[in-house]
Coordinates of C-alpha atoms and ligand atoms in Angstrom, one line a residue:
X221 CA 0.0 0.0 -0.1
X222 CA 1.7 3.2 -1.0
X223 CA 0.9 6.5 0.7
X224 CA 0.7 9.6 -1.1
X225 CA -0.4 13.3 -0.5
X226 CA -3.0 14.6 -2.6
X227 CA -3.3 18.4 -3.1
X228 CA -5.8 20.5 -4.7
X229 CA -4.0 23.7 -6.1
X230 CA -4.7 27.2 -6.3
X231 CA -6.4 27.9 -2.9
X232 CA -4.9 31.0 -1.3
X233 CA -3.4 30.3 2.0
X234 CA -3.1 32.4 5.0
X235 CA -2.2 31.9 8.9
X236 CA 0.6 31.1 10.8
X237 CA 3.2 28.1 10.5
X238 CA 5.5 27.3 13.6
X239 CA 9.1 26.3 12.3
X240 CA 10.6 23.0 13.8
X241 CA 14.1 22.6 15.2
X242 CA 16.6 21.8 12.3
X243 CA 17.1 18.3 11.5
X244 CA 20.6 19.1 10.3
X245 CA 21.3 20.4 13.9
X246 CA 19.9 17.7 15.8
X247 CA 21.6 14.8 13.9
X248 CA 25.1 16.1 15.0
X249 CA 24.1 17.1 18.2
X250 CA 22.7 13.4 18.9
X251 CA 26.2 12.0 17.5
X252 CA 28.0 14.4 20.0
X253 CA 26.2 12.8 23.0
X254 CA 28.6 9.7 22.4
X255 CA 31.3 12.2 23.5
X256 CA 30.3 12.6 27.5
X257 CA 28.7 9.6 29.4
X258 CA 25.8 10.9 31.1
X259 CA 22.2 12.6 30.3
X260 CA 21.5 15.1 27.8
X261 CA 18.3 17.1 27.3
X262 CA 17.2 18.7 24.2
X263 CA 14.1 20.8 23.6
X264 CA 12.6 21.9 20.3
X265 CA 13.4 18.5 18.6
X266 CA 11.9 18.1 15.2
X267 CA 10.0 14.9 15.1
X268 CA 11.2 13.6 11.8
X269 CA 12.0 10.1 10.7
X270 CA 15.7 10.9 10.6
X271 CA 15.6 11.8 14.4
X272 CA 14.3 8.5 15.2
X273 CA 16.8 6.5 12.9
X274 CA 19.6 8.4 14.6
X275 CA 18.0 7.6 18.1
X276 CA 17.7 3.9 17.0
X277 CA 21.3 4.1 16.1
X278 CA 22.4 5.3 19.5
X279 CA 20.1 2.8 21.2
X280 CA 21.7 0.0 19.2
X281 CA 25.2 1.4 20.5
X282 CA 24.0 1.2 24.0
X283 CA 22.4 4.6 24.7
X284 CA 18.9 5.1 26.3
X285 CA 16.4 7.6 25.4
X286 CA 13.0 9.0 26.0
X287 CA 10.7 11.8 25.0
X288 CA 8.5 13.7 27.7
X289 CA 6.5 16.5 25.9
X290 CA 9.0 18.9 24.2
X291 CA 12.0 17.3 26.0
X292 CA 14.1 14.6 24.6
X293 CA 16.4 12.7 27.2
X294 CA 19.3 10.9 26.2
X295 CA 21.8 8.7 28.3
X296 CA 24.8 7.7 26.8
X297 CA 26.7 6.7 30.1
X298 CA 26.3 2.7 29.2
X299 CA 27.5 2.7 25.7
X300 CA 28.9 -0.5 25.0
X301 CA 30.0 -0.8 21.2
X302 CA 31.6 1.2 18.7
X303 CA 30.0 -0.2 15.5
X304 CA 27.5 1.6 13.3
X305 CA 25.8 -1.2 11.0
X306 CA 25.1 -0.9 7.3
X307 CA 21.4 -1.3 7.8
X308 CA 21.3 2.1 9.6
X309 CA 24.0 3.9 7.4
X310 CA 22.0 2.9 4.2
X311 CA 18.6 4.3 5.8
X312 CA 20.7 7.7 6.7
X313 CA 23.9 8.4 5.6
X314 CA 24.3 11.1 8.5
X315 CA 24.8 8.0 10.7
X316 CA 28.4 8.5 9.5
X317 CA 28.5 11.3 12.1
X318 CA 29.0 8.5 14.8
X319 CA 32.5 7.7 13.3
X320 CA 34.3 10.8 14.9
X321 CA 32.7 10.6 18.2
X322 CA 32.9 6.7 18.7
X323 CA 36.8 6.7 17.7
X324 CA 37.1 9.7 20.2
X325 CA 35.4 7.8 23.0
X326 CA 36.4 4.3 22.5
X327 CA 39.9 4.7 20.6
X328 CA 38.4 2.6 17.8
X329 CA 35.2 2.6 15.4
X330 CA 33.5 0.5 12.8
X331 CA 31.2 2.3 10.6
X332 CA 29.5 1.0 7.3
X333 CA 30.6 2.8 4.4
X334 CA 28.0 5.0 3.1
X335 CA 27.0 4.2 -0.5
X336 CA 25.9 7.1 -2.8
X337 CA 22.3 8.7 -2.9
X338 CA 19.9 10.1 -5.3
X339 CA 21.5 13.5 -5.3
X340 CA 25.3 12.3 -5.8
X341 CA 28.0 10.2 -4.9
X342 CA 28.6 11.9 -1.6
X343 CA 32.1 10.8 -0.8
X344 CA 33.6 11.1 2.8
X345 CA 37.2 11.1 1.9
X346 CA 37.6 14.6 3.7
X347 CA 36.2 13.0 7.1
X348 CA 38.7 10.1 6.8
X349 CA 41.5 12.2 5.9
X350 CA 41.0 14.8 8.6
X351 CA 40.8 11.8 11.2
X352 CA 44.2 10.4 10.0
X353 CA 45.7 13.9 10.6
X354 CA 44.5 13.8 14.2
X355 CA 46.3 10.3 14.5
X356 CA 43.8 7.7 13.6
X357 CA 44.6 4.6 11.5
X358 CA 41.9 3.8 8.8
X359 CA 41.3 0.9 7.1
X360 CA 38.4 -0.6 4.8
X361 CA 36.9 -4.1 5.0
X362 CA 34.1 -5.7 3.7
X363 CA 32.3 -2.3 3.2
X364 CA 33.1 -0.9 6.5
X365 CA 35.4 1.8 7.7
X366 CA 37.6 0.5 10.5
X367 CA 39.2 3.4 12.5
X368 CA 41.7 3.0 15.5
X369 CA 43.7 5.5 17.7
X370 CA 45.0 3.0 20.4
X371 CA 47.2 5.8 21.9
X372 CA 44.1 8.1 21.5
X373 CA 43.7 11.3 19.2
X374 CA 46.3 14.2 19.1
X375 CA 45.3 17.8 18.0
X376 CA 46.4 18.7 14.6
X377 CA 46.2 21.3 11.8
X378 CA 43.4 20.1 9.2
X379 CA 42.9 21.9 5.8
X380 CA 39.5 20.8 4.1
X381 CA 39.5 20.9 0.3
X382 CA 36.0 21.7 0.4
X383 CA 33.9 23.2 3.4
X384 CA 32.2 20.0 3.9
X385 CA 29.3 20.3 6.5
X386 CA 29.6 16.6 8.1
X387 CA 33.1 16.5 7.6
X388 CA 33.7 19.6 9.7
X389 CA 31.3 18.1 12.3
X390 CA 32.6 14.8 12.4
X391 CA 36.3 16.4 12.9
X392 CA 35.1 18.9 15.6
X393 CA 33.8 15.8 17.6
X394 CA 36.7 13.5 17.3
X395 CA 39.0 16.9 18.0
X396 CA 36.9 17.5 21.2
X397 CA 38.7 14.5 23.1
X398 CA 42.0 14.5 21.2
X399 CA 44.8 15.9 23.3
X400 CA 46.1 19.5 22.5
X401 CA 45.1 22.0 19.9
X402 CA 43.4 21.2 16.6
X403 CA 43.0 24.1 14.0
X404 CA 40.3 23.1 11.2
X405 CA 41.1 25.6 7.9
X406 CA 38.2 25.9 5.2
X407 CA 35.8 24.7 7.8
X408 CA 32.1 24.8 7.0
X409 CA 30.2 27.9 8.4
X410 CA 26.6 26.8 8.6
X411 CA 24.6 27.6 11.5
X412 CA 24.2 23.7 12.3
X413 CA 27.9 23.6 12.5
X414 CA 28.1 26.7 15.0
X415 CA 25.5 25.1 16.9
X416 CA 27.2 21.8 17.3
X417 CA 30.4 23.9 18.2
X418 CA 28.6 25.8 21.0
X419 CA 27.3 22.5 22.2
X420 CA 30.8 21.2 22.3
X421 CA 31.5 24.3 24.5
X422 CA 29.0 23.6 26.8
X423 CA 30.9 19.9 27.4
X424 CA 33.7 22.0 28.4
X425 CA 35.8 22.2 25.2
X426 CA 37.4 25.4 24.5
X427 CA 36.4 26.4 21.1
X428 CA 36.9 29.8 18.8
X429 CA 36.0 30.8 15.2
X430 CA 32.7 29.2 14.8
X431 CA 31.1 30.4 11.8
X432 CA 34.2 31.3 10.2
X433 CA 36.5 29.4 7.9
X434 CA 39.0 28.9 10.6
X435 CA 38.0 27.0 13.7
X436 CA 40.4 26.3 16.7
X437 CA 39.9 24.1 19.7
X438 CA 41.5 22.3 22.5
X439 CA 40.1 18.8 23.4
X440 CA 39.7 17.6 27.0
X441 CA 39.6 14.1 28.0
X442 CA 36.4 13.9 30.3
X443 CA 33.6 16.3 29.0
X444 CA 30.4 15.9 30.9
X445 CA 26.8 16.6 29.5
X446 CA 25.5 20.3 29.8
X447 CA 23.6 20.9 32.9
X448 CA 20.8 22.7 31.3
X449 CA 18.5 21.6 28.4
X450 CA 19.7 22.5 24.9
X451 CA 17.3 24.0 22.5
X452 CA 17.7 22.8 18.9
X453 CA 18.3 26.0 16.6
X454 CA 15.0 26.7 14.1
X455 CA 15.1 24.8 10.8
X456 CA 16.3 27.3 8.1
X457 CA 15.4 25.1 5.2
X458 CA 12.0 24.4 6.6
X459 CA 12.0 28.3 7.0
X460 CA 12.8 29.1 3.4
X461 CA 10.6 26.4 2.0
X462 CA 7.4 27.9 3.7
X463 CA 8.4 31.5 2.8
X464 CA 7.8 30.5 -0.8
X465 CA 4.2 29.5 -0.2
X466 CA 2.5 32.8 -1.2
X467 CA 4.5 32.9 -4.6
X468 CA 2.9 29.6 -5.3
X469 CA -0.5 29.7 -3.9
X470 CA -1.1 33.4 -3.1
X471 CA -2.1 34.8 0.1
X472 CA 0.0 35.7 3.0
X473 CA 1.8 33.5 5.5
X474 CA 3.3 34.1 9.0
X475 CA 6.3 31.9 10.2
X476 CA 6.8 31.7 14.0
X477 CA 9.9 30.5 15.9
X478 CA 12.2 31.1 13.0
X479 CA 15.6 32.7 12.7
X480 CA 15.9 35.3 10.1
X481 CA 19.6 35.8 10.3
X482 CA 20.4 32.1 9.1
X483 CA 18.6 33.3 5.8
X484 CA 20.2 36.2 4.4
X485 CA 21.0 35.0 1.0
X486 CA 17.6 33.1 0.2
X487 CA 15.7 36.3 1.7
X488 CA 17.7 38.4 -1.0
X489 CA 16.9 36.1 -3.8
X490 CA 13.1 35.8 -2.6
X491 CA 12.7 39.5 -2.6
X492 CA 14.5 39.8 -6.0
X493 CA 11.9 37.4 -7.2
X494 CA 9.3 39.8 -6.0
X495 CA 8.0 38.3 -2.5
X496 CA 7.4 40.8 0.2
X497 CA 8.8 39.5 3.3
X498 CA 9.1 41.3 6.7
X499 CA 11.1 40.2 9.8
X500 CA 10.2 40.9 13.3
X501 CA 12.3 39.1 15.9
X502 CA 11.5 35.4 15.3
X503 CA 8.5 35.9 13.3
X504 CA 8.5 36.5 9.5
X505 CA 5.6 37.5 7.0
X506 CA 5.6 36.6 3.3
X507 CA 3.4 37.7 0.7
X508 CA 3.4 38.1 -3.1
X509 CA 1.8 41.4 -4.1
X510 CA 2.8 41.4 -7.7
X511 CA 4.1 39.1 -10.6
X512 CA 7.3 37.1 -10.0
X513 CA 10.4 38.0 -11.9
X514 CA 13.0 35.6 -13.2
X515 CA 16.2 35.3 -11.6
X516 CA 19.7 33.8 -11.7
X517 CA 20.3 31.5 -8.6
X518 CA 23.8 29.9 -7.8
X519 CA 24.0 27.5 -5.0
X520 CA 26.9 27.8 -2.6
X521 CA 28.4 26.8 0.9
X522 CA 27.0 28.9 3.6
X523 CA 26.5 31.9 3.6
X524 CA 25.6 31.5 -0.1
X525 CA 22.4 30.3 -1.4
X526 CA 21.8 26.9 -0.1
X527 CA 21.6 23.9 -2.3
X528 CA 18.9 22.4 0.2
X529 CA 16.6 25.3 -1.2
X530 CA 17.5 25.0 -4.9
X531 CA 14.6 22.5 -5.7
X532 CA 12.0 24.7 -4.1
X533 CA 13.1 28.0 -5.5
X534 CA 13.1 26.0 -8.9
X535 CA 9.2 25.6 -8.2
X536 CA 8.6 29.4 -7.5
X537 CA 10.4 30.4 -10.7
X538 CA 8.2 28.2 -12.8
X539 CA 5.7 31.1 -11.9
X540 CA 8.0 33.8 -12.6
X541 CA 7.8 36.1 -15.7
X542 CA 11.1 35.2 -17.9
X543 CA 13.9 32.8 -18.0
X544 CA 15.5 32.0 -14.8
X545 CA 18.9 30.2 -14.6
X546 CA 19.9 27.9 -11.7
X547 CA 23.3 26.8 -11.2
X548 CA 23.7 23.8 -8.7
X549 CA 27.3 23.7 -7.5
X550 CA 27.2 21.3 -4.4
X551 CA 25.6 18.2 -5.9
X552 CA 26.5 16.5 -9.2
X553 CA 23.0 15.1 -9.6
X554 CA 20.3 17.3 -7.8
X555 CA 17.8 18.2 -10.6
X556 CA 15.9 14.9 -10.3
X557 CA 12.9 17.1 -9.3
X558 CA 13.0 18.9 -12.8
X559 CA 11.6 15.6 -14.3
X560 CA 8.7 15.7 -12.2
X561 CA 8.0 19.3 -12.5
X562 CA 7.9 18.7 -16.3
X563 CA 5.1 16.5 -15.7
X564 CA 3.2 19.2 -13.9
X565 CA 3.8 21.3 -17.1
X566 CA 6.9 23.2 -16.2
X567 CA 9.2 24.6 -19.0
X568 CA 12.8 23.6 -17.8
X569 CA 15.7 22.5 -19.8
X570 CA 18.9 21.0 -18.0
X571 CA 22.2 21.5 -19.2
X572 CA 24.8 19.8 -16.9
X573 CA 24.9 21.8 -13.6
X574 CA 22.5 24.5 -14.8
X575 CA 18.8 24.4 -15.1
X576 CA 17.2 27.0 -17.5
X577 CA 13.4 27.5 -16.2
X578 CA 11.0 29.6 -18.5
X579 CA 7.9 31.1 -17.0
X580 CA 5.3 31.8 -16.0
X581 CA 3.8 28.4 -17.2
X582 CA 0.5 27.2 -15.9
X583 CA 0.8 23.8 -13.8
X584 CA -1.7 21.0 -14.1
X585 CA -2.1 18.4 -11.3
X586 CA -0.4 15.0 -12.1
X587 CA 0.8 12.3 -10.4
X588 CA 4.6 12.6 -9.4
X589 CA 7.2 10.7 -7.7
X590 CA 9.6 12.4 -5.0
X591 CA 13.3 11.3 -5.5
X592 CA 14.8 12.7 -2.3
X593 CA 13.8 15.1 0.6
X594 CA 14.1 18.5 -0.9
X595 CA 12.6 17.3 -4.2
X596 CA 9.4 16.2 -2.2
X597 CA 9.2 19.8 -0.8
X598 CA 9.3 21.4 -4.2
X599 CA 6.7 19.2 -5.4
X600 CA 4.4 20.0 -2.7
X601 CA 4.9 23.8 -3.4
X602 CA 4.5 23.2 -7.3
X603 CA 1.2 21.2 -6.7
X604 CA -0.1 24.2 -4.6
X605 CA 0.2 26.2 -7.8
X606 CA -1.1 23.5 -10.0
X607 CA -4.7 23.6 -11.3
X608 CA -6.5 20.5 -10.2
X609 CA -5.3 17.5 -8.1
X610 CA -1.7 16.3 -7.7
X611 CA -0.8 12.9 -6.2
X612 CA 2.9 13.0 -4.6
X613 CA 4.4 9.6 -4.0
X614 CA 7.5 8.8 -2.1
X615 CA 6.6 10.4 1.0
X616 CA 9.3 8.4 3.0
X617 CA 11.7 11.3 1.6
X618 CA 9.5 14.2 2.7
X619 CA 9.0 12.6 6.2
X620 CA 12.8 12.5 7.0
X621 CA 12.8 16.3 7.1
X622 CA 9.6 17.9 7.5
X623 CA 7.7 17.6 10.6
X624 CA 4.1 17.1 10.0
X625 CA 4.0 19.0 6.8
X626 CA 0.3 18.3 5.6
X627 CA -1.0 19.4 9.1
X628 CA 0.9 22.7 9.1
X629 CA 0.0 23.3 5.5
X630 CA -3.7 22.5 6.2
X631 CA -3.8 24.8 9.1
X632 CA -3.3 27.8 6.6
X633 CA -5.8 26.7 4.2
X634 CA -4.1 24.3 1.7
X635 CA -6.3 21.3 0.4
X636 CA -3.9 18.6 1.2
X637 CA -4.5 15.0 2.8
X638 CA -2.2 12.1 3.1
X639 CA -4.0 8.9 1.5
X640 CA -3.3 5.3 0.9
X641 CA -3.5 3.8 -2.8
X642 CA -6.9 1.8 -2.4
X643 CA -5.7 -0.4 -5.4
X644 CA -2.4 -1.6 -5.1
X645 CA -1.9 -4.3 -7.7
X646 CA 0.4 -7.1 -6.2
X647 CA 2.2 -9.6 -8.7
X648 CA -0.7 -12.1 -9.3
X649 CA -3.2 -9.5 -9.3
X650 CA -1.3 -7.4 -11.8
X651 CA -0.8 -11.0 -13.8
X652 CA -4.8 -11.4 -13.5
X653 CA -5.4 -7.9 -14.6
X654 CA -3.5 -8.6 -17.8
X655 CA -5.5 -11.6 -18.1
X656 CA -2.5 -14.0 -17.9
X657 CA -2.7 -17.7 -16.3
X658 CA -0.3 -17.5 -13.3
Ligands
EPZ731 C1 25.1 18.5 4.6 O1 25.4 17.3 3.8 C2 23.7 18.3 4.7 N1 23.4 16.8 5.6 C3 23.0 18.4 3.3 O2 21.4 18.4 3.7 C4 23.4 19.6 2.8 O3 22.7 19.6 1.4 C5 24.8 19.6 2.3 O4 25.4 19.5 3.8 C6 25.5 21.0 1.8 O5 24.9 22.1 2.7 C7 23.4 17.0 6.8 O6 23.9 18.1 7.4 C8 22.9 15.8 7.7 P1 28.8 18.4 2.3 P2 27.0 16.9 3.6 O7 29.9 17.3 2.9 O8 27.7 17.2 4.8 C9 31.8 17.0 -1.2 C10 19.4 17.6 3.4 O9 18.5 17.6 2.6 N2 32.4 16.1 -0.4 O10 28.9 19.7 3.0 O11 27.1 15.3 3.0 C11 30.3 16.4 -1.6 O12 30.3 15.4 -2.5 C12 20.8 17.3 3.1 O13 19.0 17.9 4.4 C13 33.6 15.5 -0.7 O14 34.0 15.6 -1.8 O15 27.4 17.7 2.6 C14 29.5 17.7 -2.0 O16 29.7 18.1 -3.4 C15 21.0 17.0 1.7 N3 34.1 14.6 0.2 C16 30.3 18.8 -1.2 O17 31.3 18.2 -0.7 C17 33.6 14.5 1.7 O18 34.3 14.1 2.4 C18 29.4 19.3 -0.1 O19 29.1 18.3 0.7 C19 32.6 15.2 2.0 C20 31.7 16.3 1.2

């Protein structure tokens, strides 16, 4: 039985959406609990499937967790093994974030090599080379990474070829228990990396340069969990996704619990396209008073325009007057959503890392299939602009990173429902349907 979202397009939206905690902040934060035996408490945690996959992984390693209202408790005092199995890595590549902390805490770690994913090959060579700089021995056997540092990790200077987000995070966590000084150059500057660095600071690690390309930290052998609950920062990608709603469906949207300072590049682009956006503290308002204008968009590491909003702004630009040019610099295969947008009637041409979007094109509801997390959000946005009914399959992608999306959208007037295919032809039914003898 396949689940799908059924969306009736062209209903103007209005009301308030509360932004959830950031998936890409809570995942490294949960991995960091491995570093300090004891109990951590987090609030503003996004209840998305990737969260529960990471909690399942921590439980597999020997940690215990429980939810109480808005609080998530994790106790890592009984961790008994340092192996992250393929079954979990396959389901969520961010499981590789356990490599640095497990190696730091136990002096060894065995983590399944993540494969590719729909948006690209996604190697982890920068993670591994950085760990070697910290004194680890890295071997590969039977699809697993075996890392060992029997004498413990030692601080070092690491220069990343690319400001990789999870490489920076893995190395910060490994260096947190290393003896001496570590300096990471060409470090990622994303707010989620800053959030992790601040959490390490709460464990007693001396750290400076967060949010810049040069982070310096002094490891400590015996960190302890923070004494106070830690609030997960708001999800800037969810915020950017919902800010676009008025450009697709009309009306006016208010977002609560957001952090506008994480979105300077997206806000500039959205306003250039014709969206009116106002900011007051943790609240943002968006509406689209006039015809949208075509844009040039180039994705880049933070603080540039985020690749995680590329699919979503492409949906918007199908409704903009003129020809837009979108260049995806981070991942080599992050245009899967183009083919589904074309099925809704969008005029898009792809040439290597560039997509040319002509608009405005009236979209028509159709059945579409999401290929990855942000592609699914893009298809929801496009469906809200499409005439008639759209069915979006592949909800397992959407549920990884958007908390209660259909509830949040329904509350502001969207005609959206989660349904199951009544007629799901199995093998023999399909054969019978074709009139063949079994
Ligand atoms: C993080 O992935 C995010 N995931 C991604 O969000 C996000 O798209 C990406 O950063 C870029 O912002 C999490 O934080 C869990 P990278 P990450 O390492 O760390 C290359 C979502 O939708 N690279 O910064 O894997 C890599 O191939 C997800 O929430 C290497 O070559 O991204 C890519 O071209 C999707 N070697 C570039 O760097 C390495 O060792 C940037 O990747 C590591 C990365």
